[in-house]
Short mmCIF file of C-alpha atoms and ligand atoms in Angstrom, two decimals:
data_model
loop_
_atom_site.label_atom_id
_atom_site.label_comp_id
_atom_site.label_asym_id
_atom_site.label_seq_id
_atom_site.Cartn_x
_atom_site.Cartn_y
_atom_site.Cartn_z
CA MET A 1 19.03 14.59 -9.06
CA THR A 2 16.97 11.58 -10.20
CA SER A 3 13.45 11.11 -8.85
CA SER A 4 14.86 8.16 -6.89
CA GLY A 5 17.39 10.50 -5.23
CA ALA A 6 14.60 12.95 -4.39
CA ILE A 7 12.56 10.10 -2.84
CA ASP A 8 15.54 9.09 -0.70
CA LEU A 9 16.05 12.64 0.51
CA LEU A 10 12.41 13.06 1.51
CA PHE A 11 11.47 9.55 2.68
CA GLY A 12 14.88 8.04 3.62
CA GLY A 13 14.95 6.36 7.04
CA MET A 14 11.16 6.59 7.48
CA GLU A 15 9.57 3.45 8.82
CA LYS A 16 6.13 4.31 7.40
CA LEU A 17 6.07 5.20 3.71
CA GLY A 18 2.34 5.60 3.50
CA PRO A 19 -0.73 5.89 5.72
CA GLY A 20 -1.21 2.87 7.98
CA SER A 21 -0.32 1.55 11.41
CA ASP A 22 0.66 -1.68 13.10
CA ALA A 23 -2.67 -1.71 14.95
CA GLU A 24 -4.68 -1.40 11.70
CA THR A 25 -2.60 -4.06 9.93
CA LEU A 26 -3.13 -6.37 12.88
CA ARG A 27 -6.83 -5.63 13.05
CA VAL A 28 -7.34 -6.64 9.39
CA LEU A 29 -5.05 -9.66 9.74
CA GLN A 30 -6.86 -10.95 12.82
CA HIS A 31 -10.23 -10.79 11.04
CA LEU A 32 -9.18 -13.03 8.13
CA PRO A 33 -11.12 -16.31 7.83
CA ASP A 34 -7.88 -18.25 8.25
CA ASN A 35 -4.67 -17.64 10.16
CA ARG A 36 -2.43 -20.32 8.66
CA PHE A 37 -0.74 -19.42 5.42
CA ASP A 38 2.22 -21.20 3.84
CA LEU A 39 3.14 -18.80 1.06
CA VAL A 40 2.81 -15.12 1.99
CA VAL A 41 3.83 -12.21 -0.26
CA ASP A 42 3.94 -8.53 0.74
CA ALA A 43 3.78 -6.50 -2.49
CA GLY A 44 5.34 -3.01 -2.35
CA CYS A 45 6.66 -3.58 1.17
CA GLY A 46 8.70 -0.36 1.42
CA ALA A 47 10.67 -0.31 4.68
CA GLY A 48 8.46 -3.17 5.83
CA ARG A 49 6.38 -1.76 8.67
CA GLN A 50 3.54 -4.14 7.81
CA THR A 51 5.94 -6.95 6.78
CA ILE A 52 7.23 -7.08 10.34
CA VAL A 53 3.70 -7.18 11.75
CA LEU A 54 2.85 -10.07 9.39
CA ALA A 55 6.00 -11.99 10.35
CA ARG A 56 5.46 -11.47 14.07
CA GLU A 57 1.83 -12.48 13.97
CA LEU A 58 1.92 -15.35 11.46
CA ARG A 59 5.36 -16.76 12.41
CA THR A 60 5.77 -17.88 8.81
CA PRO A 61 8.18 -16.74 6.06
CA ILE A 62 7.14 -13.55 4.28
CA HIS A 63 8.34 -12.71 0.75
CA ALA A 64 8.73 -8.93 0.78
CA ILE A 65 8.80 -7.29 -2.65
CA ASP A 66 9.85 -3.77 -3.57
CA SER A 67 11.66 -2.14 -6.49
CA HIS A 68 13.61 0.38 -4.37
CA GLN A 69 16.75 -1.13 -2.81
CA PRO A 70 17.22 1.53 -0.07
CA PHE A 71 13.76 0.63 1.32
CA LEU A 72 14.68 -3.08 1.32
CA ASP A 73 17.91 -2.23 3.16
CA GLU A 74 15.88 -0.37 5.77
CA LEU A 75 13.51 -3.35 6.05
CA ASP A 76 16.49 -5.60 6.71
CA ARG A 77 17.66 -3.30 9.52
CA LEU A 78 14.21 -3.01 11.10
CA ALA A 79 13.53 -6.76 10.80
CA GLN A 80 16.81 -7.46 12.56
CA GLN A 81 15.84 -5.05 15.33
CA ALA A 82 12.42 -6.69 15.63
CA GLY A 83 13.94 -10.18 15.81
CA VAL A 84 12.13 -11.48 12.69
CA ARG A 85 14.91 -11.18 10.10
CA SER A 86 15.05 -14.96 9.54
CA LEU A 87 11.37 -14.94 8.52
CA ILE A 88 11.70 -12.21 5.87
CA HIS A 89 12.91 -12.86 2.32
CA ALA A 90 13.38 -9.61 0.44
CA HIS A 91 13.11 -9.48 -3.36
CA ARG A 92 14.02 -6.44 -5.40
CA MET A 93 11.53 -6.78 -8.24
CA ASP A 94 8.45 -5.27 -9.85
CA ILE A 95 5.14 -6.05 -8.17
CA GLY A 96 3.72 -6.59 -11.67
CA ALA A 97 6.09 -9.56 -12.10
CA ILE A 98 4.74 -11.50 -9.11
CA PRO A 99 3.03 -14.21 -11.25
CA GLU A 100 6.34 -14.87 -13.03
CA ARG A 101 8.05 -15.64 -9.73
CA PHE A 102 5.31 -17.01 -7.45
CA SER A 103 2.31 -19.29 -7.80
CA GLU A 104 -0.23 -20.76 -5.41
CA ILE A 105 0.14 -17.81 -3.02
CA ASP A 106 -1.96 -18.27 0.12
CA LEU A 107 -1.91 -14.64 1.28
CA LEU A 108 -0.95 -11.63 -0.83
CA TRP A 109 -0.73 -8.44 1.24
CA SER A 110 -0.27 -4.98 -0.25
CA GLU A 111 -0.56 -1.69 1.66
CA GLY A 112 -0.50 1.55 -0.29
CA ALA A 113 1.33 0.12 -3.30
CA ALA A 114 -1.15 -1.40 -5.80
CA TYR A 115 -1.86 2.03 -7.34
CA ASN A 116 1.68 2.03 -8.77
CA ILE A 117 0.55 -0.49 -11.40
CA GLY A 118 -3.16 0.47 -11.24
CA PHE A 119 -5.58 -1.08 -8.74
CA ALA A 120 -7.57 -3.11 -11.30
CA ASN A 121 -4.45 -4.20 -13.13
CA ALA A 122 -2.84 -5.29 -9.84
CA LEU A 123 -5.88 -7.38 -8.86
CA LYS A 124 -6.01 -9.00 -12.27
CA ASN A 125 -2.28 -9.69 -12.31
CA TRP A 126 -2.12 -11.06 -8.75
CA ALA A 127 -5.20 -13.28 -9.14
CA SER A 128 -3.22 -15.53 -11.45
CA ALA A 129 -0.56 -16.03 -8.74
CA LEU A 130 -3.02 -16.77 -5.92
CA ARG A 131 -4.25 -20.25 -5.19
CA ILE A 132 -7.97 -20.84 -5.55
CA GLY A 133 -9.47 -19.65 -2.27
CA GLY A 134 -6.30 -17.66 -1.53
CA ILE A 135 -6.61 -14.26 0.13
CA ALA A 136 -5.52 -10.85 -1.16
CA VAL A 137 -5.53 -7.87 1.21
CA VAL A 138 -5.01 -4.70 -0.79
CA SER A 139 -5.32 -1.11 0.41
CA GLU A 140 -6.17 1.63 -2.04
CA LEU A 141 -6.91 5.34 -1.93
CA ALA A 142 -10.62 5.93 -2.60
CA TRP A 143 -13.27 8.61 -2.57
CA LEU A 144 -15.47 8.21 0.52
CA GLN A 145 -17.97 10.98 -0.18
CA ASP A 146 -20.07 11.78 -3.24
CA ASN A 147 -19.14 15.43 -3.16
CA PRO A 148 -15.51 15.67 -2.13
CA SER A 149 -13.97 18.99 -1.22
CA ARG A 150 -12.89 21.09 -4.19
CA ALA A 151 -9.27 21.10 -3.00
CA ALA A 152 -9.23 17.29 -2.89
CA SER A 153 -10.94 16.93 -6.32
CA GLU A 154 -8.44 19.26 -7.95
CA PHE A 155 -5.40 17.75 -6.26
CA PHE A 156 -6.21 14.14 -7.09
CA ARG A 157 -7.46 14.95 -10.60
CA SER A 158 -3.89 15.86 -11.39
CA CYS A 159 -2.00 13.44 -9.06
CA TYR A 160 -4.17 10.34 -9.21
CA PRO A 161 -6.82 10.63 -11.93
CA ASP A 162 -7.64 6.89 -11.68
CA MET A 163 -8.84 7.20 -8.09
CA ARG A 164 -12.33 5.66 -7.71
CA ALA A 165 -15.08 5.60 -5.09
CA ALA A 166 -14.75 2.72 -2.62
CA PRO A 167 -17.88 0.88 -3.94
CA GLU A 168 -16.49 1.07 -7.49
CA ASN A 169 -13.34 -0.70 -6.28
CA VAL A 170 -15.53 -3.40 -4.71
CA THR A 171 -17.29 -3.89 -8.06
CA THR A 172 -13.94 -4.05 -9.86
CA ALA A 173 -12.70 -6.75 -7.48
CA ARG A 174 -15.87 -8.82 -8.02
CA GLU A 175 -15.59 -8.48 -11.79
CA LEU A 176 -12.00 -9.70 -11.62
CA GLY A 177 -12.91 -12.96 -9.89
CA TYR A 178 -12.75 -12.19 -6.18
CA THR A 179 -15.28 -12.47 -3.38
CA VAL A 180 -15.09 -9.32 -1.27
CA LEU A 181 -14.98 -10.61 2.31
CA ASP A 182 -14.57 -7.26 4.04
CA THR A 183 -13.52 -3.65 3.68
CA HIS A 184 -11.91 -1.47 6.31
CA THR A 185 -11.13 2.25 6.14
CA LEU A 186 -8.02 3.54 7.89
CA PRO A 187 -8.76 6.07 10.64
CA GLN A 188 -7.38 9.60 10.17
CA GLU A 189 -4.71 9.10 12.89
CA ALA A 190 -3.10 6.39 10.75
CA TRP A 191 -2.26 9.11 8.20
CA ILE A 192 -0.78 11.46 10.78
CA ASP A 193 1.04 9.42 13.47
CA ARG A 194 4.60 8.66 12.35
CA TYR A 195 3.74 9.52 8.72
CA TYR A 196 2.50 13.05 7.97
CA ASP A 197 3.90 14.28 11.29
CA VAL A 198 7.38 13.13 10.19
CA LEU A 199 6.98 14.02 6.51
CA GLU A 200 5.57 17.52 6.93
CA PRO A 201 8.65 19.18 8.50
CA ARG A 202 10.93 17.34 6.05
CA ALA A 203 8.90 18.57 3.06
CA ARG A 204 8.82 22.12 4.47
CA ALA A 205 12.60 22.14 4.86
CA LEU A 206 13.05 21.07 1.21
CA GLN A 207 10.50 23.49 -0.36
CA ASP A 208 13.22 25.73 -1.78
CA HIS A 209 15.84 23.08 -2.52
CA GLU A 210 18.12 23.91 -5.45
CA ASP A 211 17.31 20.64 -7.22
CA ASP A 212 14.12 20.69 -9.34
CA ALA A 213 13.11 17.07 -8.60
CA VAL A 214 13.52 17.53 -4.83
CA ARG A 215 11.69 20.87 -4.79
CA HIS A 216 8.83 19.52 -6.89
CA LEU A 217 8.37 16.41 -4.72
CA ALA A 218 8.58 18.43 -1.48
CA GLN A 219 5.99 20.93 -2.73
CA GLN A 220 3.66 18.16 -3.89
CA VAL A 221 3.88 16.39 -0.52
CA SER A 222 3.23 19.65 1.35
CA ARG A 223 0.17 20.28 -0.82
CA GLU A 224 -1.05 16.72 -0.25
CA ILE A 225 -0.86 17.21 3.53
CA GLU A 226 -2.66 20.57 3.29
CA VAL A 227 -5.43 18.96 1.19
CA PHE A 228 -5.74 16.14 3.74
CA ARG A 229 -6.23 18.66 6.56
CA THR A 230 -9.01 20.47 4.73
CA SER A 231 -10.69 17.50 3.07
CA GLN A 232 -12.90 16.48 6.02
CA GLY A 233 -12.83 12.80 5.18
CA SER A 234 -13.66 13.18 1.46
CA TYR A 235 -11.26 10.34 0.76
CA GLY A 236 -9.38 7.65 2.61
CA TYR A 237 -7.35 4.48 2.41
CA VAL A 238 -9.56 1.41 2.21
CA PHE A 239 -8.44 -2.17 2.76
CA TYR A 240 -10.20 -4.67 0.48
CA VAL A 241 -10.11 -8.21 1.87
CA LEU A 242 -10.56 -10.48 -1.12
CA GLN A 243 -10.75 -14.20 -1.77
CA ARG A 244 -9.89 -15.61 -5.16
CA ASN A 245 -12.92 -17.40 -6.60
CA LEU A 246 -12.99 -20.86 -8.09
CA SER A 247 -14.28 -19.26 -11.25
CA PHE A 248 -11.39 -16.80 -11.61
CA GLU A 249 -10.40 -17.88 -15.13
CA SER A 250 -13.85 -17.35 -16.59
CA SER A 251 -14.34 -14.06 -14.70
CA VAL A 252 -11.11 -12.65 -16.00
CA SER A 253 -11.68 -13.69 -19.56
CA SER A 254 -15.21 -12.21 -19.55
CA CYS A 255 -13.69 -8.85 -18.51
CA GLY A 256 -11.23 -8.91 -21.34
C1 SAM B 301 3.51 4.29 -0.54
S1 SAM B 301 4.83 3.14 -0.41
C2 SAM B 301 4.10 1.94 0.71
C3 SAM B 301 5.14 1.10 1.39
C4 SAM B 301 4.66 0.23 2.53
N1 SAM B 301 3.70 -0.75 2.09
C5 SAM B 301 4.09 1.09 3.66
O1 SAM B 301 2.85 1.18 3.74
O2 SAM B 301 4.88 1.67 4.42
C6 SAM B 301 4.77 2.28 -1.99
C7 SAM B 301 5.93 1.31 -2.19
O3 SAM B 301 5.78 0.64 -3.43
C8 SAM B 301 7.06 0.54 -4.05
N2 SAM B 301 6.82 0.42 -5.50
C9 SAM B 301 6.31 1.35 -6.34
N3 SAM B 301 6.16 0.85 -7.57
C10 SAM B 301 6.62 -0.43 -7.52
C11 SAM B 301 6.73 -1.47 -8.49
N4 SAM B 301 6.28 -1.31 -9.73
N5 SAM B 301 7.26 -2.66 -8.09
C12 SAM B 301 7.70 -2.83 -6.81
N6 SAM B 301 7.59 -1.88 -5.86
C13 SAM B 301 7.06 -0.70 -6.20
C14 SAM B 301 7.78 1.79 -3.63
O4 SAM B 301 9.20 1.64 -3.74
C15 SAM B 301 7.31 1.95 -2.20
O5 SAM B 301 8.13 1.27 -1.30
#
């Protein structure tokens, strides 16, 4: 089976494809300095849990981007159910290609997806598609303690070696031409409710699957959940609320 098939078997039909919750999305959204946005993009929307919150709250069209068609199909179904289908425009494309398709974005939202193209690379790439003064809200996995648990260090050294401490991500954003307006760390329940509590029994049931790709993914997810339980807050998902500076061009060029 392809890795895409393994993803469908494990995550298919799930509304949340990463840590997060409607309440946390709303909380960050309601604290933005503005609440009127014409062009809104949700990068790495998955099945669109947060896309639907954005559409409901902002009552403006949302361009939802993901590379995996089954997730976009699920978004379509959920948006229909939520009564916001007419506000959501789904695009099957790479989040790294956003500047080729969009410009002058007012609000670029991305929950749990930037890491797929690298956090710094995503911020650099998306800055060129944002209007001056435009807002980017990007969540990213980060170390929250100086001395994380050994289990967490070992797990993420192999699964996500580029993971940084939250203040390092703030510095990166500043160096790439953003003003950091706010940060917000997801509470632990946002990892468990309707995410790990759905994923854990699925992963357990697939531990001994005959297909290598499925077995490997299921075992990795089970290990991730075990590490989370024992990590005592060593790491978390942090939202970075960023505003593109006037001086973006010079900031970017000075960083190479
Ligand atoms: C962890 S999920 C988060 C989904 C959603 N934001 C949520 O929180 O439920 C990451 C998403 O990014 C998508 N993705 C990964 N790499 C991508 C890429 N290069 N371009 C577009 N989408 C990508 C995946 O298909 C997946 O839906």
